[in-house]
Coordinates of C-alpha atoms in Angstrom, one line a residue:
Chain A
X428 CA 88.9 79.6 -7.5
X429 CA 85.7 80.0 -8.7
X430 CA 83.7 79.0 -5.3
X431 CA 84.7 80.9 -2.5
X432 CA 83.0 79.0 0.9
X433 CA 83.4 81.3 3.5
X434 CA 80.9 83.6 1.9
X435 CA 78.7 80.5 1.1
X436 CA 79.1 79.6 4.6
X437 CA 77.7 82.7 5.8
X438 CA 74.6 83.4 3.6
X439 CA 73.8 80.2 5.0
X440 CA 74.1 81.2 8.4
X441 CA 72.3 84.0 8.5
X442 CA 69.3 82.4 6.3
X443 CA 68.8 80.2 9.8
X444 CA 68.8 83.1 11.7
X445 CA 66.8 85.3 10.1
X446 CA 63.2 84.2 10.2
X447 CA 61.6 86.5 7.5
X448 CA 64.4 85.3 5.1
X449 CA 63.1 81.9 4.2
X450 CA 62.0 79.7 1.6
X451 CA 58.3 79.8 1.3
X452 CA 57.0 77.4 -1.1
X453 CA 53.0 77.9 -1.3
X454 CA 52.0 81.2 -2.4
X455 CA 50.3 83.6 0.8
X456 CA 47.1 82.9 1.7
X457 CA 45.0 83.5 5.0
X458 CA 44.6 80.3 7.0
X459 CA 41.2 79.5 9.6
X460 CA 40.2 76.8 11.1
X461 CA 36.5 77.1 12.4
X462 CA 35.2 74.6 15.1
X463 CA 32.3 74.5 13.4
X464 CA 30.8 73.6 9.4
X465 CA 28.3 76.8 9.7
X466 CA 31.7 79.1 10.4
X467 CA 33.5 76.8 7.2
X468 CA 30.3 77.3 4.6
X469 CA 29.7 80.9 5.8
X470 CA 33.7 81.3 5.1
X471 CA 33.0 79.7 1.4
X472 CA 30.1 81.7 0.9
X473 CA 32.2 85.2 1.8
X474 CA 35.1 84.6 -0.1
X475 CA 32.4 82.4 -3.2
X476 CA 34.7 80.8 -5.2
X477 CA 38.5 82.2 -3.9
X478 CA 38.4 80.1 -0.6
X479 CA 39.6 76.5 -0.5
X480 CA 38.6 73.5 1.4
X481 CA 42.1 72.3 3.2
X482 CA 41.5 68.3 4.7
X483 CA 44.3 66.1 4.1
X484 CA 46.1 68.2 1.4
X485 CA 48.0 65.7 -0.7
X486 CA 46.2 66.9 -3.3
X487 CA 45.8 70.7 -2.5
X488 CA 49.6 71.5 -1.0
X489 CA 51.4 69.7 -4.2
X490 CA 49.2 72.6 -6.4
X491 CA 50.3 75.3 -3.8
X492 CA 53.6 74.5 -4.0
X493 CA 53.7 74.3 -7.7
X494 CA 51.5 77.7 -7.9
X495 CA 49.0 76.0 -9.7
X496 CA 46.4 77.0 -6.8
X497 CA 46.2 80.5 -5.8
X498 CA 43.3 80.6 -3.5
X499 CA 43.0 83.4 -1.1
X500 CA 41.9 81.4 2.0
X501 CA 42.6 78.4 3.0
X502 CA 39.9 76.6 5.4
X503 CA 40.7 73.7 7.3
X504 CA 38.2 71.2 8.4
X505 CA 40.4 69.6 10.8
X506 CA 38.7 70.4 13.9
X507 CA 35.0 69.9 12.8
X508 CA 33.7 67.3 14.8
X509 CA 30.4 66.9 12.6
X510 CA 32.8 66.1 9.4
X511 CA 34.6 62.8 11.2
X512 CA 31.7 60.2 11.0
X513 CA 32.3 57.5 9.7
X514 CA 29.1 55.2 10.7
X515 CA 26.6 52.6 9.1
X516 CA 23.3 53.9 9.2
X517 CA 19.9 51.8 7.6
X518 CA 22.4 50.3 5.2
X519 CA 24.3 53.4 4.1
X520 CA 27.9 53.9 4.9
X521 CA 28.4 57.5 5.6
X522 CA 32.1 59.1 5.6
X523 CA 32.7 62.8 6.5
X524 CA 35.0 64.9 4.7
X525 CA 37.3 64.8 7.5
X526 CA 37.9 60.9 7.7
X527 CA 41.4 59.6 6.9
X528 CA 41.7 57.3 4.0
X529 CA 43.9 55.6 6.7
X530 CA 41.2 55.5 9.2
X531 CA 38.6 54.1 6.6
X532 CA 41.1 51.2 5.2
X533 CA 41.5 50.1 8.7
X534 CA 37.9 49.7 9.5
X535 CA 37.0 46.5 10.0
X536 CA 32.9 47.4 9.8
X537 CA 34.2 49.1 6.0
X538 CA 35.8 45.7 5.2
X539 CA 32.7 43.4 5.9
X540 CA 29.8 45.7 4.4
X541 CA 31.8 48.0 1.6
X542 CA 34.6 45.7 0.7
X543 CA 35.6 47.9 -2.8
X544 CA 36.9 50.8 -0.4
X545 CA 38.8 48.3 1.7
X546 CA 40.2 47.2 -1.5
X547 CA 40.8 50.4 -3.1
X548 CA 42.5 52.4 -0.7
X549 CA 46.1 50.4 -0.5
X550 CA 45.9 51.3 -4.2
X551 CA 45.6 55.3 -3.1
X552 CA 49.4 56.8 -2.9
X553 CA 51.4 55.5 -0.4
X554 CA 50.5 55.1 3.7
X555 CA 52.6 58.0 4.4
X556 CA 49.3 59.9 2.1
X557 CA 46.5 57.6 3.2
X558 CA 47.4 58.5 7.2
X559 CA 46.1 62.5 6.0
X560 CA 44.5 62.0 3.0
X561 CA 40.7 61.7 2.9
X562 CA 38.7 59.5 1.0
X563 CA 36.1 62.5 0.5
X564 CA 38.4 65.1 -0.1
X565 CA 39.9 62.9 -3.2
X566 CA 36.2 62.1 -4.5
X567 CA 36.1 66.0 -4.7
X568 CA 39.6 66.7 -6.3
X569 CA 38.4 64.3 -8.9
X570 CA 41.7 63.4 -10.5
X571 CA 41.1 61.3 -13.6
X572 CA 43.3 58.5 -12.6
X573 CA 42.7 58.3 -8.7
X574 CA 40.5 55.3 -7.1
X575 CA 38.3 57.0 -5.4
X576 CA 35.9 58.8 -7.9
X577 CA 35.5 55.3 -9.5
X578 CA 34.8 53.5 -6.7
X579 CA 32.4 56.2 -6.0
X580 CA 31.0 55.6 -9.0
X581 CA 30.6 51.8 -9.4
X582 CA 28.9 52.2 -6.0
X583 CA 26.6 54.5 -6.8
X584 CA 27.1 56.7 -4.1
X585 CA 25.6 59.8 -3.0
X586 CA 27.5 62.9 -2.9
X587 CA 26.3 65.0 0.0
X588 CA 26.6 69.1 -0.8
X589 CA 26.4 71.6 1.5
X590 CA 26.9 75.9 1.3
X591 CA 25.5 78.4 3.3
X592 CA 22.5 78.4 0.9
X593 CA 21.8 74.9 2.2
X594 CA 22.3 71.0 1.2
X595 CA 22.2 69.2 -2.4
X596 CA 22.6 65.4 -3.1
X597 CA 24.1 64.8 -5.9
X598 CA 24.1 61.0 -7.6
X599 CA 28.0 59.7 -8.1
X600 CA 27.1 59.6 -11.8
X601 CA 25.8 63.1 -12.0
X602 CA 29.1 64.2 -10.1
X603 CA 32.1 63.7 -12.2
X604 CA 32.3 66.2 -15.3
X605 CA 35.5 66.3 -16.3
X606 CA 39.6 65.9 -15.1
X607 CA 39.4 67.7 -11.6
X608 CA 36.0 69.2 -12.6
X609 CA 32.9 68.4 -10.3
X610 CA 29.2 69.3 -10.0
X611 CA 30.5 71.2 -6.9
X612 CA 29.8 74.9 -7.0
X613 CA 32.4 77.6 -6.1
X614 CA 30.8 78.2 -2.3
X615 CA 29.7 74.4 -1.9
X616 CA 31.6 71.5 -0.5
X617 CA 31.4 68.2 -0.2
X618 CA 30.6 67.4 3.5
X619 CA 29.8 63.5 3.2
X620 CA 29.7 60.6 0.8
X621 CA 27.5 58.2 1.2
X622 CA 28.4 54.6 -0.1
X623 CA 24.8 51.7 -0.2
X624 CA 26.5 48.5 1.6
X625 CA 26.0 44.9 1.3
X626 CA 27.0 41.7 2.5
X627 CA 27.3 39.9 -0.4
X628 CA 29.0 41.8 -2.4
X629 CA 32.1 40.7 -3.6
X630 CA 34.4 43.5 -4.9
X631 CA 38.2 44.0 -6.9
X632 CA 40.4 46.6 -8.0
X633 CA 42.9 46.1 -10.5
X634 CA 45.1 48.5 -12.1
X635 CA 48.3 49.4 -14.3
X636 CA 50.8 51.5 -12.9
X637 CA 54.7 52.0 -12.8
X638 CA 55.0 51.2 -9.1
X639 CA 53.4 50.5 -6.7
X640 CA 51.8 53.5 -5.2
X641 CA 51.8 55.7 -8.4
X642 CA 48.8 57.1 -10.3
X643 CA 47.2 54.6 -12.3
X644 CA 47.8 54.3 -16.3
X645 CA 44.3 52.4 -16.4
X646 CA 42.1 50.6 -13.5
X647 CA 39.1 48.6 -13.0
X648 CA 36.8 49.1 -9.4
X649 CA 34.3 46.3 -9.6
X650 CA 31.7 44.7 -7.7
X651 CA 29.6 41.8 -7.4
X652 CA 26.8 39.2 -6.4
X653 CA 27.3 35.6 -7.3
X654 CA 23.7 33.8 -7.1
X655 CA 23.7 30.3 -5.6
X656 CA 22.9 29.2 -9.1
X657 CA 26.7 30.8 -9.9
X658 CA 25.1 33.5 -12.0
X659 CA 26.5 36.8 -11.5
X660 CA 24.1 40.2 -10.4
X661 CA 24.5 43.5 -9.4
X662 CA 27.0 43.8 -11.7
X663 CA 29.0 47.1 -11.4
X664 CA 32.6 48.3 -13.1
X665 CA 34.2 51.5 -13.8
X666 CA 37.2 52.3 -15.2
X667 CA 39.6 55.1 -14.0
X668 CA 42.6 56.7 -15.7
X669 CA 41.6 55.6 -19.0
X670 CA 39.4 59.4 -19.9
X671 CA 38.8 62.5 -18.3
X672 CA 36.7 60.8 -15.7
X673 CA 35.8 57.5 -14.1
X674 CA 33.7 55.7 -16.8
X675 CA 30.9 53.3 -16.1
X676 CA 31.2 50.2 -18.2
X677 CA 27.2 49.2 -18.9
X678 CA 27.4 47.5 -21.8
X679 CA 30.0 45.0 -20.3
X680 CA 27.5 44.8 -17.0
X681 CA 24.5 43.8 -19.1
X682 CA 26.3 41.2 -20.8
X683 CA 27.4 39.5 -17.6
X684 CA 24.2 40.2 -15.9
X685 CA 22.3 37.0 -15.0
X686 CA 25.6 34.7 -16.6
X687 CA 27.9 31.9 -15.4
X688 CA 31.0 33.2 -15.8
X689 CA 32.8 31.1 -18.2
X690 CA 36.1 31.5 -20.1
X691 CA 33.9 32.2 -23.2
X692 CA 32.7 35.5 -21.4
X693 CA 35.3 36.4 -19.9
X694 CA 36.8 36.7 -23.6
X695 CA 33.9 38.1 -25.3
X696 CA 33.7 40.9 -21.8
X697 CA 37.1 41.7 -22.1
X698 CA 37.0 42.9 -26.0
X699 CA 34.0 44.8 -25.7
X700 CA 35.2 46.7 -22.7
X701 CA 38.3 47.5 -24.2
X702 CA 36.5 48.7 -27.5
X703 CA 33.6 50.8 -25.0
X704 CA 36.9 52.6 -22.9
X705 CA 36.4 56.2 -23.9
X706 CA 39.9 56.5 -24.0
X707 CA 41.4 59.7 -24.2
X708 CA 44.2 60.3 -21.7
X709 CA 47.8 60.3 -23.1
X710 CA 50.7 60.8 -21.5
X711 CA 54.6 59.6 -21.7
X712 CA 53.7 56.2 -20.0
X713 CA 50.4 55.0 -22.4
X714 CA 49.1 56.2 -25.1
X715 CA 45.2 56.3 -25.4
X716 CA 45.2 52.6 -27.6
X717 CA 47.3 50.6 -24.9
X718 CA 44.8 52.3 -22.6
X719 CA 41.7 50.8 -24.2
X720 CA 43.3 47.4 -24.6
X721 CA 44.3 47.2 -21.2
X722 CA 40.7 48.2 -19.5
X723 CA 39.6 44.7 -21.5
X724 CA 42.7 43.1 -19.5
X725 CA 41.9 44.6 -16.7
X726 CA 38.1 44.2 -16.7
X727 CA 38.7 40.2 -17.3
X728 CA 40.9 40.0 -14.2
X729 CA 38.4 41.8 -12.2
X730 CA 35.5 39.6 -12.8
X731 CA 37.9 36.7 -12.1
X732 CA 39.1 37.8 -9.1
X733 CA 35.1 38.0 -8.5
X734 CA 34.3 35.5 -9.0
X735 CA 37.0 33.0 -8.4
Chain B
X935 CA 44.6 72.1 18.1
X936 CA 42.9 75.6 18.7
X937 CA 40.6 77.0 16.4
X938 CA 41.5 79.6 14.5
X939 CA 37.9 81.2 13.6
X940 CA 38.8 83.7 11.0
X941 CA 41.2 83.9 8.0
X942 CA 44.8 85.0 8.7
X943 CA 48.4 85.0 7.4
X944 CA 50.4 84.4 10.6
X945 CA 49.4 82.4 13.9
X946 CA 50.8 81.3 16.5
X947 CA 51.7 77.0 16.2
X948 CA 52.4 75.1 19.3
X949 CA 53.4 71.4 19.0
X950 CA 55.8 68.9 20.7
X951 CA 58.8 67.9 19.0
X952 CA 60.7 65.2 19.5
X953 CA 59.5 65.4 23.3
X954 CA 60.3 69.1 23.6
X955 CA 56.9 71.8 23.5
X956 CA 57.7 74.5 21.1
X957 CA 55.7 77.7 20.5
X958 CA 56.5 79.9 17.8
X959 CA 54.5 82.4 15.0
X960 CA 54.8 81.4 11.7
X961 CA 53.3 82.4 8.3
X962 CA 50.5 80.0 7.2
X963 CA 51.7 79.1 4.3
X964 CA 55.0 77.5 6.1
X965 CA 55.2 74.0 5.3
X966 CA 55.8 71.6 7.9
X967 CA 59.8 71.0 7.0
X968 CA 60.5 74.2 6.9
X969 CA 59.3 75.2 10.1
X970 CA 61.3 71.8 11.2
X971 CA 64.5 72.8 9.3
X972 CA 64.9 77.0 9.5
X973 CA 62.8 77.5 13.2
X974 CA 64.3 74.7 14.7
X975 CA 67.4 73.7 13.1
X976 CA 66.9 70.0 12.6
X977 CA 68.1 69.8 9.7
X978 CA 67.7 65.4 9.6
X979 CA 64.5 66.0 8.0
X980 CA 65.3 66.3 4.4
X981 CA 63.7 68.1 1.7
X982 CA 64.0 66.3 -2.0
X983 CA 61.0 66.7 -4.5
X984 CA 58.9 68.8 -2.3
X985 CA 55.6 67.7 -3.8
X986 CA 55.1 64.2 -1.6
X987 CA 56.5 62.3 -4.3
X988 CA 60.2 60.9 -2.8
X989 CA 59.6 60.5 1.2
X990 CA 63.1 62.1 2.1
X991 CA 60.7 64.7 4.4
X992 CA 58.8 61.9 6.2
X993 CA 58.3 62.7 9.6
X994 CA 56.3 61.6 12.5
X995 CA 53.0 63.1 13.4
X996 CA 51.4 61.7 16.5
X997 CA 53.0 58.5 15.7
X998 CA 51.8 58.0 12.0
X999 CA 54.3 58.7 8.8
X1000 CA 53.7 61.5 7.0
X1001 CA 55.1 63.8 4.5
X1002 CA 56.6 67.4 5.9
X1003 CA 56.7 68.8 2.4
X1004 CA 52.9 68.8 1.6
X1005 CA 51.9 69.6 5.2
X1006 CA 51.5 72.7 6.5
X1007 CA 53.3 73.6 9.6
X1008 CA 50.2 75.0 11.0
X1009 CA 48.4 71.5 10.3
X1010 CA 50.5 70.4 13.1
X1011 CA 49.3 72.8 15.9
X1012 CA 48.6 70.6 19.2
X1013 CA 50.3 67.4 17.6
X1014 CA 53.2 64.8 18.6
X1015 CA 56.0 65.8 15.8
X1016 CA 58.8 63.4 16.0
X1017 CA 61.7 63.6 13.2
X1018 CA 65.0 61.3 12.3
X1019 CA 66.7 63.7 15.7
X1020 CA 64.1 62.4 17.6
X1021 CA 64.3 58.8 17.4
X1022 CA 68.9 58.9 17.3
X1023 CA 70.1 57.7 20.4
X1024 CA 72.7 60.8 22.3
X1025 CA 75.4 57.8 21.7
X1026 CA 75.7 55.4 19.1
X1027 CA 72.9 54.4 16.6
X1028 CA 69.3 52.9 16.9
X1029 CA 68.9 49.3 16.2
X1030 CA 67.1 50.1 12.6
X1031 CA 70.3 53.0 11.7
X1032 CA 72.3 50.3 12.4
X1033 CA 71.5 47.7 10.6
X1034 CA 71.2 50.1 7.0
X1035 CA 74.5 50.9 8.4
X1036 CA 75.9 46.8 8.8
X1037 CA 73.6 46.1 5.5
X1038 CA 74.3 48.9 3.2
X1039 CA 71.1 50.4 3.1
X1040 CA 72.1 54.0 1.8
X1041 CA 75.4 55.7 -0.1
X1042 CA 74.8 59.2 0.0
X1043 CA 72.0 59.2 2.8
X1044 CA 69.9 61.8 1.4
X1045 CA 66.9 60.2 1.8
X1046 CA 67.8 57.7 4.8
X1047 CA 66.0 59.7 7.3
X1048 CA 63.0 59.4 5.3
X1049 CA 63.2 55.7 5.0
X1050 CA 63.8 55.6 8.9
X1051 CA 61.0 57.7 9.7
X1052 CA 58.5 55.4 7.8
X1053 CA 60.0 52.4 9.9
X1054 CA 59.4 54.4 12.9
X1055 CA 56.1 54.8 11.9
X1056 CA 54.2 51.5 11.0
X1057 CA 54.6 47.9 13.2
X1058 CA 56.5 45.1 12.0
X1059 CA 54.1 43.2 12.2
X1060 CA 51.6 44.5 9.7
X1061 CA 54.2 43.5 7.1
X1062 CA 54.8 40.6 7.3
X1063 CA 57.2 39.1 3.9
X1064 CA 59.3 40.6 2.0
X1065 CA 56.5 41.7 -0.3
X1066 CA 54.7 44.0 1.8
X1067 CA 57.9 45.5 3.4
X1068 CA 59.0 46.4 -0.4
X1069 CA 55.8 48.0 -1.1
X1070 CA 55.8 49.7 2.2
X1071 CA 59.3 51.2 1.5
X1072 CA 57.6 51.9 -2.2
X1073 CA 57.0 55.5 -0.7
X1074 CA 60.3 56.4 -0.2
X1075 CA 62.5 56.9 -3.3
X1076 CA 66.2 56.1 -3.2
X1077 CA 68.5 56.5 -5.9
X1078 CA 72.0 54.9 -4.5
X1079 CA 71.2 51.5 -3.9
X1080 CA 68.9 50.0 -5.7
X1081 CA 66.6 48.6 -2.6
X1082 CA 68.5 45.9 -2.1
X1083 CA 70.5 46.6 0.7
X1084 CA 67.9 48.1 2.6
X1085 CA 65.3 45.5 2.3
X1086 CA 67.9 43.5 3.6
X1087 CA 68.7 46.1 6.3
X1088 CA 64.9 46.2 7.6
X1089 CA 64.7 42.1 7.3
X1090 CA 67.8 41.7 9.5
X1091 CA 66.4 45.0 11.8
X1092 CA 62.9 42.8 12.5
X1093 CA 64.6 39.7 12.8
X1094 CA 63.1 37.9 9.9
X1095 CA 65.3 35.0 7.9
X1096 CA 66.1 35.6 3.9

């Protein structure tokens, strides 16, 4: 008998009972949770560059629990009142870093005056990540194939900075430099994004992914204005999943700038994009050539959906 | 939640669960299921991928599904925690155990709790067909039955024809 089970049986016991006997997935770290974002940013600034920002953590606890983040302090926002607006302000939508991707998808005031977030977010993991995950602290993770950062991005919002040192705004397009590289500095964090809103717009997300709920293998965020001569404006796309970060698609915008949409377009849109995709990301579901292709794809049903 | 104004390894958690208050030290890097499994022995809550991939962990915090593996267990200090224990009748089964159990919603029940806890979590009524209750349940992996039977299982539970 090669399995003997009362000696299994007890090991297993006294693992319950002993508390300092356990398995510990993350690797140690101190924990605080100020009340306030001077005590966070003066905790950043004292530990520059080996303290963390912890909000939602579906991002941050995965790398723990792999060991692929070793920081020495973990600081969570959870209690900073300051860091939970989420409020229109002179046509600005502002959302703190502490605002639940949940919380945000469910706002009805989101839906009518900055409908690409309403219609990005079912796209970000599944509700059981949405209800802690926050749409700020995924804009500053900056994962190459996550919704956020491109939404960000086609949106042109405004990435609000702040350390001990004081506060930078930083332009979505200045922002992303690279897979889960930002313009943040080691003792900064990102305490607000700040997304322009408009009535008109009309907005769509489409994307390419195993299931439903998965990371993306390519996506469009788009928006929209459709004159009342049918011509579209305000033109905006960017691609995520398809490179190291989410890509603006400019060439594709000018060409439908000022156009009916037409199935002409739509053809000629679609190639171009797919030949202006800086794709570069590989992996065991795409290669970086069915990437390109399918932004064009992708970019076509967008505008449709636009425009329909 | 209290604050907890400067950096430590070990802290004191207080949090309800499944009705009862519990107070307790524990390290800070803890996660959330297994403070739930090895302090308190409710073992329901299961632990499958451990990177908030599968859903077997999903538990209950103030009312909303979440995932216990990429949660710390200090995340929930002054919260609602209620897991698969929590929501089992002392006798018998609740309606929604009951029907994966009439419809053959799970074989080896590793990651039925999970599924459960996500039910427990949302109202029926935000999904609506069998569309949106398929990509709700899209968060919880299960590698017995194919879906099928619990689809079927959550359909029957809500009272809704296929």
């Amino acid at each position: 008998m090669g399995w003997r089970g009362d000696e299994r049986g007890r090991k297993c016991g006294s693992r319950v009972r002993n508390p300092d006997d356990v398995s510990v997935k993350p690797p140690p770290f101190k924990y605080a949770r100020p009340e306030s974002l001077d005590e966070v940013l003066r905790i950043l600034s004292e530990y520059n560059g080996e303290a963390r920002v912890l909000a939602g953590g579906q991002s941050l606890i995965p790398l723990l629990n792999f060991r692929l983040a070793r920081p020495q302090v973990l600081v969570d926002i959870a209690l900073v009142r300051e860091l939970r607006q989420l409020e229109v302000e002179r046509g600005v939508l502002r959302v703190g870093a502490a605002v639940t991707q949940n919380t945000v998808e469910r706002s009805s005031d989101v839906a009518r005056l900055c409908p690409l977030l309403t219609k990005a977010l079912p796209f970000v993991g599944h509700v059981q990540n949405r209800v802690r995950g926050t749409v700020v602290g995924s804009i500053a993770h900056a994962d190459p194939a996550a919704e956020m950062p491109a939404v960000a991005l086609a949106l042109q919002a405004t990435m609000v900075a702040r350390s001990a040192a004081g506060v930078r705004k930083i332009p979505a397009d200045q922002f992303f430099l690279g897979p889960f590289t930002t313009a943040l500095k080691p003792d900064e964090m990102l305490v607000e994004v700040r997304f322009p809103t408009s009535r008109k717009t009309r907005a769509a997300v489409t994307e390419v992914a195993p299931r439903s709920g998965d990371f993306a293998v390519a996506g469009v965020a788009g928006k929209l204005v459709t004159t009342r001569a049918g011509k579209a404006r305000d033109v905006a796309l960017a691609l995520f999943g398809v490179g190291g970060s989410p890509q603006r698609l400019h060439d594709v915008e000018a060409r439908l700038a000022g156009q009916r949409i037409t199935g002409d377009l739509l053809d000629q849109v679609a190639a171009l994009a797919s030949h202006n995709a800086r794709a570069d990301s590989e992996d065991v579901h795409a290669d970086a050539g069915y990437r390109a292709h399918v932004s064009g794809v992708l970019v076509r049903r967008a505008v449709e959906e636009m425009t329909r | 939640m209290k604050p907890v104004p400067e950096p430590t390894r070990r802290l004191p958690l207080s949090m309800t669960v499944n009705g009862r208050p519990i107070e307790l030290m524990v390290d800070a890097r803890k996660l959330l299921a297994d403070v739930l499994r090895e302090d308190l022995g409710l073992t329901g809550t299961h632990i499958g991928c451990e990177q908030g991939v599968c859903g077997a962990c999903t538990v209950l915090v103030d009312g909303r599904p979440v995932r216990s593996c990429i949660m710390l267990g200090v995340q929930a200090d002054g919260c609602d925690v209620t897991t698969v224990e929590g929501i089992t009748p002392r006798e018998g089964l609740n309606p929604m155990q009951q029907a994966f159990k009439d419809h053959h919603g799970l074989q080896c029940g590793f990651c039925t709790p999970g599924f459960l806890m996500t039910l427990a979590g949302v109202t029926p009524q935000e999904f609506p067909d069998e569309e949106s209750i398929r990509e709700l349940l899209s968060g919880n992996l299960c590698r017995c039955t194919g879906y099928e039977g619990i689809v079927v299982a959550v359909m029957a539970a809500w009272g809704r024809d296929r």
